[in-house]
Amino acid sequence: MSAALFQALQQLLGANHVQDSEQASPFLTDKQGTYVGRVIAAVHPANTEEVAAVVRLCVAHGAPIVVQGGNTGLMGAATPDGSGTSVLLLLDRLNRVRAVDTDNDTLTVEAGCILQNLQDVARDAGRLFPLSLGAEGSCTIGGNLGTNAGGTAVLRYGNTRELTLGLEVVTAEGEIWDGLRGLRKDNTGYDLRDLYIGSEGTLGIITAATLKLFPLPKAQATALLAFDSLAQAVDLLSHARAGFGASLTAFELLTADCLALLREQFPDGPQPFLDAPQPWFALLELSDNHSEAHARQTFEEVLGEAFESGLLADALIAESLAQSEALWLLRENMSDAQQRAGRNMKHDISVPISRIVDFVAHTDALLQEHFPGVRNFTFGHLGDGNLHYNVAHPLDSSVEAHMQNYVALSELVHDSAHAHGGSISAEHGIGQRKLAMLPRYKSPVELDLMRRIKRALDPQNLLNPGKVFALDDDGESL
Ligand code: FAD
């Protein structure tokens, strides 16, 4: 059966665009090296019609389909299981820009386009496509849509869902839904677009999207701010929202421990606030649509008021683009710094901003009580209530011993986020890694609604099975 499907795929796409499991091995391990899959074939269709034809062939052979973009996701969501019964769908050849409409401020692109290339296309058209994340040089817009990716500019522009007007999708039965509408208002029934976004390849294959463009800012201003407490940082965020309005584009938290780790792992990198006593820092960015002078003036006014009101302990304001880039490098290097220092437990939680201070104090204390000596590296998108609440091993114990506590420690962190009105995944999704955790935090009603949607859109459970939630052949939860 699998040999017949392999041959049929070769006939459909040409032998050059179909790989066996061994040839496809670079795509069969997830970004973090946790999951390794096997497949009947990995296929590289050239266009939407070929994607639809691949899906129809897989349906006819009862073969599950896993769609993968840049494979930068952190939940193992794009990695097939080890059974060798799936087909891996790679959209690298769907990489065309179909339209740039500057009157409508939209960009219509295929799902395999690399995010950074789309930022460049928008800039060349005198516009901004604001989605920006550490993996932008290799992640694809299809993967961004599949995970509803966030990034560093969510505070101002929203996440991928909010940046998307229309989609083209190949359904689980191999039909093509052309929903590539460039409309900002359209109330004609259920919003299928929002259903597919963030569904991690479990409801349909997104083959193209119409995305929103924005004016290119005329100027940007960046500062690294120092705080005596997390509560002070949260107060400053409120002050900055009021003072800068929509110009506030980023508010990214770092701790003194994060800065120390960056110094240790990147000794040649920027080293701001070397001997500063403050425990909390935030990278603030303002985008201004008037001029450099206006940006500077607004920046100094709002931060000056903050100093006078005791909302700020210290500030380092970038005086040039190079200095701004150096400050951003701190934030961008955090993942690598942690990776270099050894594996740690990552939690991309979110809680309402009003409850972040309580969440951090409560969870830090619980961790020390139950897992003495673990080290917190808490950083990220404070402006969206989304923290990377990462926990590294105690210095007197090994990474391996620490990782053995993954389930219990993560449960403690997630229970705390949930108790504070939060989510266990603000960015990375559920994939395989959080599959078993989801039922603990979603009500039976919500899970059942999700299952019913899955059954309706993918009746044979062939699209990325075993991700988000587990279903057996009858569509019931395992
Ligand atoms: P993949 O990893 O290939 O796939 C991810 C999921 O999307 C899978 O379920 C897959 O099946 C599905 N999918 C892929 N293509 C399609 C499609 N065409 N149609 C339907 N489903 C599809 N994430 C954030 O949200 N914010 C961040 O700030 C952020 N920073 C990161 C920094 C680093 C250094 C790294 C390594 C990762 C980061 N991520 C971040 C995670 C990751 O980059 C995002 O989840 C990204 O959106 C994944 O895109 P991808 O193309 O690599 O998708």
Short mmCIF file of C-alpha atoms and ligand atoms in Angstrom, two decimals:
data_model
loop_
_atom_site.label_atom_id
_atom_site.label_comp_id
_atom_site.label_asym_id
_atom_site.label_seq_id
_atom_site.Cartn_x
_atom_site.Cartn_y
_atom_site.Cartn_z
CA MET A 1 0.00 0.00 0.00
CA SER A 2 2.74 2.47 0.97
CA ALA A 3 4.80 1.50 -2.13
CA ALA A 4 1.71 2.14 -4.29
CA LEU A 5 1.22 5.56 -2.70
CA PHE A 6 4.92 6.40 -3.11
CA GLN A 7 4.70 5.57 -6.81
CA ALA A 8 1.47 7.49 -7.28
CA LEU A 9 3.05 10.54 -5.61
CA GLN A 10 6.06 10.26 -7.93
CA GLN A 11 3.77 10.09 -10.93
CA LEU A 12 1.87 13.12 -9.74
CA LEU A 13 4.79 15.39 -8.80
CA GLY A 14 7.76 13.92 -10.66
CA ALA A 15 10.38 11.73 -8.96
CA ASN A 16 12.56 14.75 -8.09
CA HIS A 17 9.89 16.11 -5.80
CA VAL A 18 9.22 12.97 -3.77
CA GLN A 19 11.70 11.69 -1.17
CA ASP A 20 11.73 8.51 0.85
CA SER A 21 12.12 8.52 4.63
CA GLU A 22 15.91 8.37 4.51
CA GLN A 23 16.24 11.21 1.99
CA ALA A 24 13.75 13.22 4.04
CA SER A 25 15.63 12.73 7.33
CA PRO A 26 16.59 16.45 7.70
CA PHE A 27 12.85 17.20 8.01
CA LEU A 28 12.00 14.34 10.35
CA THR A 29 13.48 15.63 13.60
CA ASP A 30 11.93 18.59 15.38
CA LYS A 31 13.82 21.80 16.10
CA GLN A 32 14.75 20.73 19.62
CA GLY A 33 15.74 17.20 18.68
CA THR A 34 13.07 15.64 20.89
CA TYR A 35 10.91 13.90 18.29
CA VAL A 36 12.01 11.81 15.32
CA GLY A 37 9.53 10.63 12.71
CA ARG A 38 9.40 8.30 9.72
CA VAL A 39 7.30 8.68 6.59
CA ILE A 40 6.18 6.91 3.43
CA ALA A 41 7.31 9.99 1.53
CA ALA A 42 8.11 13.66 1.84
CA VAL A 43 6.64 15.62 -1.06
CA HIS A 44 7.33 19.06 -2.51
CA PRO A 45 4.30 20.10 -4.58
CA ALA A 46 4.69 23.12 -6.87
CA ASN A 47 1.32 24.81 -6.39
CA THR A 48 -2.05 24.69 -4.68
CA GLU A 49 -3.56 22.30 -7.25
CA GLU A 50 -0.73 19.84 -6.63
CA VAL A 51 -1.21 20.15 -2.85
CA ALA A 52 -4.90 19.33 -3.34
CA ALA A 53 -4.02 16.37 -5.56
CA VAL A 54 -1.54 15.06 -2.96
CA VAL A 55 -4.23 15.29 -0.28
CA ARG A 56 -6.72 13.40 -2.45
CA LEU A 57 -4.16 10.65 -3.08
CA CYS A 58 -3.41 10.38 0.65
CA VAL A 59 -7.12 10.21 1.44
CA ALA A 60 -7.55 7.43 -1.11
CA HIS A 61 -4.71 5.48 0.57
CA GLY A 62 -5.77 6.39 4.14
CA ALA A 63 -2.35 8.01 4.78
CA PRO A 64 -2.02 10.78 7.39
CA ILE A 65 -0.59 14.10 6.17
CA VAL A 66 1.77 16.27 8.18
CA VAL A 67 2.42 19.74 6.77
CA GLN A 68 5.71 21.37 7.67
CA GLY A 69 6.99 24.91 7.05
CA GLY A 70 10.41 25.98 8.33
CA ASN A 71 10.37 23.37 11.13
CA THR A 72 11.19 26.04 13.72
CA GLY A 73 8.18 25.25 15.92
CA LEU A 74 9.02 24.19 19.46
CA MET A 75 6.19 21.73 20.22
CA GLY A 76 7.02 18.92 17.80
CA ALA A 77 3.89 19.84 15.85
CA ALA A 78 5.47 19.51 12.41
CA THR A 79 7.13 16.15 13.04
CA PRO A 80 5.33 12.97 11.92
CA ASP A 81 5.12 10.03 14.29
CA GLY A 82 7.53 7.07 14.06
CA SER A 83 5.10 4.65 12.40
CA GLY A 84 6.27 5.42 8.86
CA THR A 85 2.67 5.62 7.61
CA SER A 86 2.40 9.40 6.98
CA VAL A 87 3.23 11.71 4.11
CA LEU A 88 5.17 14.85 4.95
CA LEU A 89 4.00 17.84 2.93
CA LEU A 90 6.70 20.47 2.39
CA LEU A 91 5.60 23.76 0.86
CA ASP A 92 9.03 25.19 -0.03
CA ARG A 93 8.04 25.46 -3.72
CA LEU A 94 4.91 27.46 -2.87
CA ASN A 95 7.02 30.57 -2.42
CA ARG A 96 5.51 33.15 -4.77
CA VAL A 97 4.32 36.62 -3.93
CA ARG A 98 1.00 36.73 -5.77
CA ALA A 99 0.12 40.40 -5.28
CA VAL A 100 1.21 43.58 -3.53
CA ASP A 101 -1.71 46.02 -3.29
CA THR A 102 -0.53 49.27 -1.75
CA ASP A 103 -3.95 50.96 -2.15
CA ASN A 104 -5.56 48.22 -0.08
CA ASP A 105 -2.41 47.79 2.03
CA THR A 106 -2.33 44.04 1.48
CA LEU A 107 0.14 41.40 0.42
CA THR A 108 -1.00 38.06 -1.02
CA VAL A 109 1.60 35.33 -0.72
CA GLU A 110 2.02 31.59 -0.82
CA ALA A 111 2.43 29.61 2.37
CA GLY A 112 6.03 28.53 1.80
CA CYS A 113 7.41 32.10 1.73
CA ILE A 114 10.06 32.74 4.39
CA LEU A 115 8.86 35.41 6.83
CA GLN A 116 11.97 37.58 6.44
CA ASN A 117 11.50 37.67 2.65
CA LEU A 118 7.96 38.98 3.15
CA GLN A 119 9.22 41.72 5.45
CA ASP A 120 11.63 42.69 2.63
CA VAL A 121 8.91 42.61 -0.04
CA ALA A 122 6.74 44.89 2.09
CA ARG A 123 9.66 47.28 2.74
CA ASP A 124 10.45 47.44 -0.98
CA ALA A 125 6.84 48.51 -1.53
CA GLY A 126 7.24 51.25 1.10
CA ARG A 127 5.19 49.33 3.69
CA LEU A 128 5.70 47.38 6.89
CA PHE A 129 4.74 43.77 7.46
CA PRO A 130 5.21 43.78 11.21
CA LEU A 131 5.35 40.10 12.15
CA SER A 132 8.83 39.63 13.61
CA LEU A 133 10.34 36.76 15.56
CA GLY A 134 13.69 35.19 16.30
CA ALA A 135 13.19 32.46 13.69
CA GLU A 136 12.13 34.85 10.90
CA GLY A 137 15.06 33.87 8.65
CA SER A 138 13.77 30.29 8.38
CA CYS A 139 10.13 30.09 9.48
CA THR A 140 7.42 30.33 6.81
CA ILE A 141 4.23 32.32 6.73
CA GLY A 142 2.33 28.99 6.49
CA GLY A 143 3.91 27.92 9.78
CA ASN A 144 3.24 31.35 11.29
CA LEU A 145 -0.42 30.94 10.35
CA GLY A 146 -0.46 27.32 11.53
CA THR A 147 0.76 28.41 14.97
CA ASN A 148 -0.78 31.91 15.05
CA ALA A 149 2.75 33.18 15.76
CA GLY A 150 3.33 36.22 17.94
CA GLY A 151 6.74 37.83 18.21
CA THR A 152 8.04 41.17 19.35
CA ALA A 153 5.49 43.55 17.79
CA VAL A 154 2.23 41.98 19.01
CA LEU A 155 1.73 44.84 21.44
CA ARG A 156 1.17 47.25 18.55
CA TYR A 157 0.07 45.09 15.60
CA GLY A 158 -1.36 41.87 17.06
CA ASN A 159 -0.37 38.31 16.30
CA THR A 160 -0.58 36.52 12.95
CA ARG A 161 -4.36 36.10 13.17
CA GLU A 162 -4.80 39.85 13.50
CA LEU A 163 -2.49 40.43 10.54
CA THR A 164 -4.46 38.16 8.20
CA LEU A 165 -7.43 39.08 6.03
CA GLY A 166 -7.85 36.04 3.82
CA LEU A 167 -6.70 32.46 3.31
CA GLU A 168 -6.54 29.85 0.62
CA VAL A 169 -6.85 26.37 2.12
CA VAL A 170 -6.76 22.82 0.85
CA THR A 171 -9.32 20.90 2.88
CA ALA A 172 -8.90 17.43 4.37
CA GLU A 173 -10.78 16.06 1.37
CA GLY A 174 -8.54 17.78 -1.16
CA GLU A 175 -10.86 20.63 -2.18
CA ILE A 176 -9.53 24.17 -2.56
CA TRP A 177 -11.23 26.92 -0.54
CA ASP A 178 -10.42 30.31 -2.04
CA GLY A 179 -10.93 32.69 0.86
CA LEU A 180 -8.25 35.16 -0.27
CA ARG A 181 -10.38 38.22 0.44
CA GLY A 182 -8.62 41.46 1.14
CA LEU A 183 -11.54 42.73 3.21
CA ARG A 184 -11.31 44.42 6.58
CA LYS A 185 -15.03 43.97 7.08
CA ASP A 186 -16.93 40.82 6.07
CA ASN A 187 -19.77 39.48 8.20
CA THR A 188 -21.01 36.73 5.93
CA GLY A 189 -21.32 33.81 8.29
CA TYR A 190 -18.81 31.77 10.25
CA ASP A 191 -15.22 32.94 10.17
CA LEU A 192 -13.41 29.96 8.65
CA ARG A 193 -10.22 31.96 8.38
CA ASP A 194 -9.88 32.27 12.14
CA LEU A 195 -10.63 28.59 12.57
CA TYR A 196 -7.74 27.52 10.34
CA ILE A 197 -5.27 29.99 11.85
CA GLY A 198 -3.59 28.40 14.86
CA SER A 199 -4.92 24.92 14.08
CA GLU A 200 -1.40 23.46 13.70
CA GLY A 201 -2.10 21.69 10.42
CA THR A 202 -4.95 19.65 11.95
CA LEU A 203 -7.90 21.18 10.04
CA GLY A 204 -6.58 22.11 6.59
CA ILE A 205 -3.46 22.97 4.59
CA ILE A 206 -3.03 26.74 4.24
CA THR A 207 -1.57 27.37 0.78
CA ALA A 208 -1.77 31.18 0.56
CA ALA A 209 -2.77 34.22 2.60
CA THR A 210 -3.70 37.85 2.17
CA LEU A 211 -1.89 39.83 4.86
CA LYS A 212 -2.21 43.38 6.18
CA LEU A 213 0.45 45.98 5.47
CA PHE A 214 1.13 49.11 7.51
CA PRO A 215 2.94 52.40 6.94
CA LEU A 216 6.69 52.19 7.42
CA PRO A 217 7.59 54.12 10.56
CA LYS A 218 9.68 57.24 9.91
CA ALA A 219 11.67 56.81 13.08
CA GLN A 220 12.24 54.39 15.91
CA ALA A 221 13.49 54.94 19.43
CA THR A 222 14.76 52.20 21.71
CA ALA A 223 15.69 52.13 25.39
CA LEU A 224 16.67 49.55 27.96
CA LEU A 225 14.92 50.43 31.20
CA ALA A 226 15.89 49.28 34.69
CA PHE A 227 13.37 48.64 37.48
CA ASP A 228 13.55 48.01 41.21
CA SER A 229 10.68 45.54 40.98
CA LEU A 230 8.46 43.77 38.47
CA ALA A 231 5.53 45.80 39.79
CA GLN A 232 7.41 48.96 38.79
CA ALA A 233 7.90 47.57 35.26
CA VAL A 234 4.17 46.81 34.96
CA ASP A 235 3.33 50.36 36.13
CA LEU A 236 5.76 51.80 33.60
CA LEU A 237 4.09 49.74 30.88
CA SER A 238 0.74 51.39 31.72
CA HIS A 239 2.40 54.79 31.71
CA ALA A 240 4.06 54.06 28.34
CA ARG A 241 0.78 52.89 26.79
CA ALA A 242 -0.91 56.09 27.87
CA GLY A 243 2.02 58.31 26.82
CA PHE A 244 2.97 56.70 23.51
CA GLY A 245 -0.44 55.33 22.45
CA ALA A 246 -0.24 53.21 19.31
CA SER A 247 3.41 54.18 18.81
CA LEU A 248 4.49 51.77 21.55
CA THR A 249 5.64 48.75 19.54
CA ALA A 250 7.53 46.56 21.99
CA PHE A 251 7.96 46.06 25.71
CA GLU A 252 10.20 43.06 26.29
CA LEU A 253 11.17 41.95 29.77
CA LEU A 254 14.60 40.71 30.87
CA THR A 255 15.91 39.97 34.34
CA ALA A 256 19.34 40.69 35.82
CA ASP A 257 19.94 36.92 35.65
CA CYS A 258 19.14 36.99 31.92
CA LEU A 259 21.67 39.82 31.40
CA ALA A 260 24.28 37.87 33.40
CA LEU A 261 23.66 34.75 31.30
CA LEU A 262 24.01 36.79 28.10
CA ARG A 263 27.34 38.18 29.33
CA GLU A 264 28.53 34.68 30.19
CA GLN A 265 27.46 33.10 26.87
CA PHE A 266 28.21 36.08 24.59
CA PRO A 267 31.25 37.75 26.21
CA ASP A 268 31.80 39.85 23.06
CA GLY A 269 28.18 41.02 22.97
CA PRO A 270 26.70 44.20 24.45
CA GLN A 271 27.03 44.47 28.24
CA PRO A 272 24.69 47.20 29.46
CA PHE A 273 24.00 47.83 33.15
CA LEU A 274 27.06 45.81 34.15
CA ASP A 275 26.98 46.59 37.87
CA ALA A 276 23.40 47.76 38.12
CA PRO A 277 21.59 46.71 41.31
CA GLN A 278 18.17 46.47 39.63
CA PRO A 279 16.67 42.97 39.19
CA TRP A 280 14.29 43.73 36.27
CA PHE A 281 14.80 45.34 32.86
CA ALA A 282 12.66 46.00 29.80
CA LEU A 283 13.44 46.82 26.23
CA LEU A 284 11.02 49.47 25.05
CA GLU A 285 10.55 50.49 21.44
CA LEU A 286 8.60 53.36 19.98
CA SER A 287 7.79 53.66 16.27
CA ASP A 288 7.00 57.16 15.12
CA ASN A 289 5.19 58.17 11.95
CA HIS A 290 6.35 61.83 12.05
CA SER A 291 10.12 62.24 12.32
CA GLU A 292 13.28 61.42 14.28
CA ALA A 293 12.93 64.67 16.19
CA HIS A 294 9.32 63.93 17.12
CA ALA A 295 10.23 60.39 18.22
CA ARG A 296 13.05 61.69 20.38
CA GLN A 297 10.94 64.43 21.93
CA THR A 298 8.03 62.09 22.77
CA PHE A 299 10.45 59.51 24.14
CA GLU A 300 12.18 61.97 26.43
CA GLU A 301 8.91 63.51 27.60
CA VAL A 302 7.25 60.23 28.54
CA LEU A 303 10.36 58.66 30.10
CA GLY A 304 11.18 61.94 31.88
CA GLU A 305 7.73 61.92 33.52
CA ALA A 306 8.27 58.30 34.48
CA PHE A 307 11.52 59.16 36.27
CA GLU A 308 9.85 61.98 38.14
CA SER A 309 6.96 59.75 39.22
CA GLY A 310 9.30 57.00 40.44
CA LEU A 311 8.25 54.53 37.72
CA LEU A 312 11.76 54.01 36.48
CA ALA A 313 15.08 53.37 38.24
CA ASP A 314 17.39 53.92 35.27
CA ALA A 315 17.36 54.04 31.46
CA LEU A 316 19.79 53.55 28.62
CA ILE A 317 18.51 55.28 25.50
CA ALA A 318 19.97 54.19 22.17
CA GLU A 319 21.59 57.15 20.41
CA SER A 320 21.96 55.47 17.04
CA LEU A 321 20.65 52.60 14.96
CA ALA A 322 23.74 50.59 15.90
CA GLN A 323 23.02 51.08 19.62
CA SER A 324 19.38 50.16 19.10
CA GLU A 325 20.43 46.98 17.30
CA ALA A 326 22.86 46.16 20.11
CA LEU A 327 20.06 46.44 22.67
CA TRP A 328 17.78 44.25 20.56
CA LEU A 329 20.59 41.70 20.24
CA LEU A 330 20.26 41.09 23.98
CA ARG A 331 16.67 40.02 23.57
CA GLU A 332 17.29 38.09 20.37
CA ASN A 333 20.22 36.16 21.89
CA MET A 334 18.29 34.95 24.92
CA SER A 335 17.17 31.63 23.37
CA ASP A 336 20.68 30.86 22.13
CA ALA A 337 22.24 31.87 25.45
CA GLN A 338 19.99 29.39 27.23
CA GLN A 339 20.65 26.70 24.67
CA ARG A 340 24.41 27.16 25.10
CA ALA A 341 24.03 26.88 28.87
CA GLY A 342 22.24 23.52 28.60
CA ARG A 343 18.65 22.41 28.24
CA ASN A 344 16.03 24.05 30.38
CA MET A 345 12.28 23.83 30.79
CA LYS A 346 10.48 26.35 28.64
CA HIS A 347 7.02 27.65 29.42
CA ASP A 348 5.43 30.13 27.02
CA ILE A 349 2.63 31.07 29.38
CA SER A 350 0.42 34.14 29.38
CA VAL A 351 -1.56 35.74 32.18
CA PRO A 352 -3.50 39.01 32.30
CA ILE A 353 -0.95 41.81 32.73
CA SER A 354 -2.69 42.85 35.95
CA ARG A 355 -1.83 39.44 37.46
CA ILE A 356 1.75 39.02 36.24
CA VAL A 357 3.38 40.28 39.43
CA ASP A 358 1.37 37.84 41.57
CA PHE A 359 1.97 35.01 39.12
CA VAL A 360 5.75 35.45 39.16
CA ALA A 361 6.03 35.87 42.95
CA HIS A 362 3.74 32.92 43.65
CA THR A 363 5.31 30.57 41.08
CA ASP A 364 8.93 31.48 41.92
CA ALA A 365 8.21 30.69 45.59
CA LEU A 366 6.44 27.40 44.82
CA LEU A 367 9.32 26.30 42.60
CA GLN A 368 11.88 26.89 45.34
CA GLU A 369 9.70 24.99 47.78
CA HIS A 370 9.30 21.94 45.54
CA PHE A 371 12.48 22.08 43.41
CA PRO A 372 15.06 23.90 45.54
CA GLY A 373 17.86 25.64 43.68
CA VAL A 374 16.24 25.79 40.22
CA ARG A 375 17.07 29.00 38.38
CA ASN A 376 14.47 31.19 36.68
CA PHE A 377 15.19 32.89 33.40
CA THR A 378 12.03 34.91 32.91
CA PHE A 379 11.84 37.14 29.87
CA GLY A 380 9.71 38.11 26.93
CA HIS A 381 6.62 39.89 25.84
CA LEU A 382 5.45 41.63 29.02
CA GLY A 383 3.39 44.00 26.89
CA ASP A 384 1.22 41.03 25.80
CA GLY A 385 1.17 39.31 29.20
CA ASN A 386 3.26 36.54 27.60
CA LEU A 387 6.37 35.47 29.47
CA HIS A 388 8.99 32.89 28.63
CA TYR A 389 9.01 31.49 32.14
CA ASN A 390 12.02 29.22 31.67
CA VAL A 391 13.53 27.17 34.45
CA ALA A 392 17.13 25.91 34.45
CA HIS A 393 18.75 23.24 36.58
CA PRO A 394 20.17 23.95 40.07
CA LEU A 395 23.90 24.63 39.89
CA ASP A 396 24.62 21.70 42.18
CA SER A 397 22.72 19.24 40.00
CA SER A 398 22.77 18.09 36.38
CA VAL A 399 20.63 19.11 33.43
CA GLU A 400 19.59 15.46 33.04
CA ALA A 401 18.36 15.18 36.64
CA HIS A 402 16.48 18.46 36.22
CA MET A 403 14.79 17.36 32.98
CA GLN A 404 13.48 14.26 34.72
CA ASN A 405 11.21 16.57 36.70
CA TYR A 406 9.70 18.00 33.50
CA VAL A 407 6.14 16.78 34.02
CA ALA A 408 5.86 17.75 37.69
CA LEU A 409 7.65 21.07 37.34
CA SER A 410 5.75 22.13 34.22
CA GLU A 411 2.50 21.13 35.84
CA LEU A 412 3.32 23.39 38.77
CA VAL A 413 4.02 26.32 36.42
CA HIS A 414 0.97 25.66 34.24
CA ASP A 415 -1.34 25.16 37.23
CA SER A 416 -0.17 28.50 38.54
CA ALA A 417 -0.70 30.25 35.17
CA HIS A 418 -4.17 28.67 34.95
CA ALA A 419 -5.01 29.74 38.51
CA HIS A 420 -4.01 33.28 37.55
CA GLY A 421 -6.45 33.30 34.63
CA GLY A 422 -3.73 32.43 32.12
CA SER A 423 -2.88 30.06 29.29
CA ILE A 424 -0.29 27.27 29.11
CA SER A 425 0.61 28.28 25.57
CA ALA A 426 0.67 31.88 24.42
CA GLU A 427 2.79 31.28 21.32
CA HIS A 428 4.11 27.87 20.52
CA GLY A 429 0.87 25.90 20.47
CA ILE A 430 0.20 22.38 21.73
CA GLY A 431 1.76 20.06 19.14
CA GLN A 432 2.84 16.74 20.66
CA ARG A 433 4.68 18.21 23.61
CA LYS A 434 1.65 19.65 25.41
CA LEU A 435 -0.90 17.18 24.08
CA ALA A 436 -1.36 15.35 27.38
CA MET A 437 -1.51 18.61 29.32
CA LEU A 438 -4.38 20.26 27.47
CA PRO A 439 -7.31 18.36 29.06
CA ARG A 440 -6.16 19.54 32.48
CA TYR A 441 -6.80 23.16 31.54
CA LYS A 442 -9.65 23.12 29.01
CA SER A 443 -13.20 22.43 30.14
CA PRO A 444 -14.90 19.27 28.81
CA VAL A 445 -17.27 21.56 26.91
CA GLU A 446 -14.44 23.40 25.16
CA LEU A 447 -12.59 20.18 24.34
CA ASP A 448 -15.77 18.63 22.99
CA LEU A 449 -16.45 21.65 20.76
CA MET A 450 -12.88 21.41 19.44
CA ARG A 451 -13.30 17.70 18.77
CA ARG A 452 -16.57 18.31 16.92
CA ILE A 453 -14.89 20.88 14.70
CA LYS A 454 -12.05 18.47 13.99
CA ARG A 455 -14.49 15.70 13.09
CA ALA A 456 -16.47 17.99 10.80
CA LEU A 457 -13.44 19.34 8.92
CA ASP A 458 -11.27 16.21 8.95
CA PRO A 459 -13.68 13.28 9.22
CA GLN A 460 -10.97 10.65 8.63
CA ASN A 461 -8.54 12.24 11.12
CA LEU A 462 -5.79 12.34 8.49
CA LEU A 463 -4.48 15.88 9.04
CA ASN A 464 -1.60 15.94 11.53
CA PRO A 465 -3.15 13.31 13.79
CA GLY A 466 -1.87 13.10 17.35
CA LYS A 467 -1.29 16.86 17.56
CA VAL A 468 -3.30 19.29 19.71
CA PHE A 469 -5.48 16.46 21.00
CA ALA A 470 -5.59 12.73 20.47
CA LEU A 471 -8.49 11.11 18.66
CA ASP A 472 -9.12 7.47 18.00
CA ASP A 473 -10.65 6.16 14.75
CA ASP A 474 -14.16 7.07 15.87
CA GLY A 475 -13.07 10.61 16.60
CA GLU A 476 -13.30 10.14 20.35
CA SER A 477 -10.62 11.33 22.72
CA LEU A 478 -8.16 8.61 23.63
P1 FAD B 1 6.70 24.60 11.45
O1 FAD B 1 7.51 24.48 12.68
O2 FAD B 1 7.16 23.88 10.26
O3 FAD B 1 5.19 24.14 11.77
C1 FAD B 1 4.53 24.61 12.91
C2 FAD B 1 3.07 24.13 12.89
O4 FAD B 1 2.37 24.77 11.82
C3 FAD B 1 2.90 22.63 12.65
O5 FAD B 1 1.76 22.19 13.34
C4 FAD B 1 2.65 22.54 11.17
O6 FAD B 1 1.93 21.36 10.82
C5 FAD B 1 1.82 23.80 10.94
N1 FAD B 1 1.93 24.31 9.58
C6 FAD B 1 3.07 24.61 8.90
N2 FAD B 1 2.76 25.05 7.67
C7 FAD B 1 1.41 25.02 7.57
C8 FAD B 1 0.49 25.31 6.54
N3 FAD B 1 0.91 25.74 5.35
N4 FAD B 1 -0.83 25.14 6.77
C9 FAD B 1 -1.28 24.71 7.97
N5 FAD B 1 -0.45 24.41 8.99
C10 FAD B 1 0.87 24.56 8.79
N6 FAD B 1 7.03 31.69 17.91
C11 FAD B 1 6.28 32.76 18.22
O7 FAD B 1 5.04 32.69 18.12
N7 FAD B 1 6.86 33.93 18.68
C12 FAD B 1 8.19 34.07 18.82
O8 FAD B 1 8.66 35.12 19.22
C13 FAD B 1 9.01 32.96 18.45
N8 FAD B 1 10.35 33.05 18.52
C14 FAD B 1 11.12 31.99 18.15
C15 FAD B 1 12.50 32.11 18.21
C16 FAD B 1 13.31 31.05 17.85
C17 FAD B 1 14.80 31.21 17.91
C18 FAD B 1 12.73 29.82 17.42
C19 FAD B 1 13.56 28.65 17.01
C20 FAD B 1 11.34 29.69 17.36
C21 FAD B 1 10.53 30.76 17.72
N9 FAD B 1 9.13 30.68 17.66
C22 FAD B 1 8.36 31.76 18.00
C23 FAD B 1 8.50 29.42 17.24
C24 FAD B 1 8.35 29.24 15.69
O9 FAD B 1 9.31 29.97 15.00
C25 FAD B 1 6.95 29.65 15.25
O10 FAD B 1 6.00 28.77 15.81
C26 FAD B 1 6.74 29.69 13.74
O11 FAD B 1 5.49 30.28 13.47
C27 FAD B 1 6.79 28.31 13.09
O12 FAD B 1 6.88 28.48 11.68
P2 FAD B 1 7.48 27.30 10.78
O13 FAD B 1 7.34 27.69 9.35
O14 FAD B 1 8.83 26.94 11.23
O15 FAD B 1 6.43 26.14 11.11
#
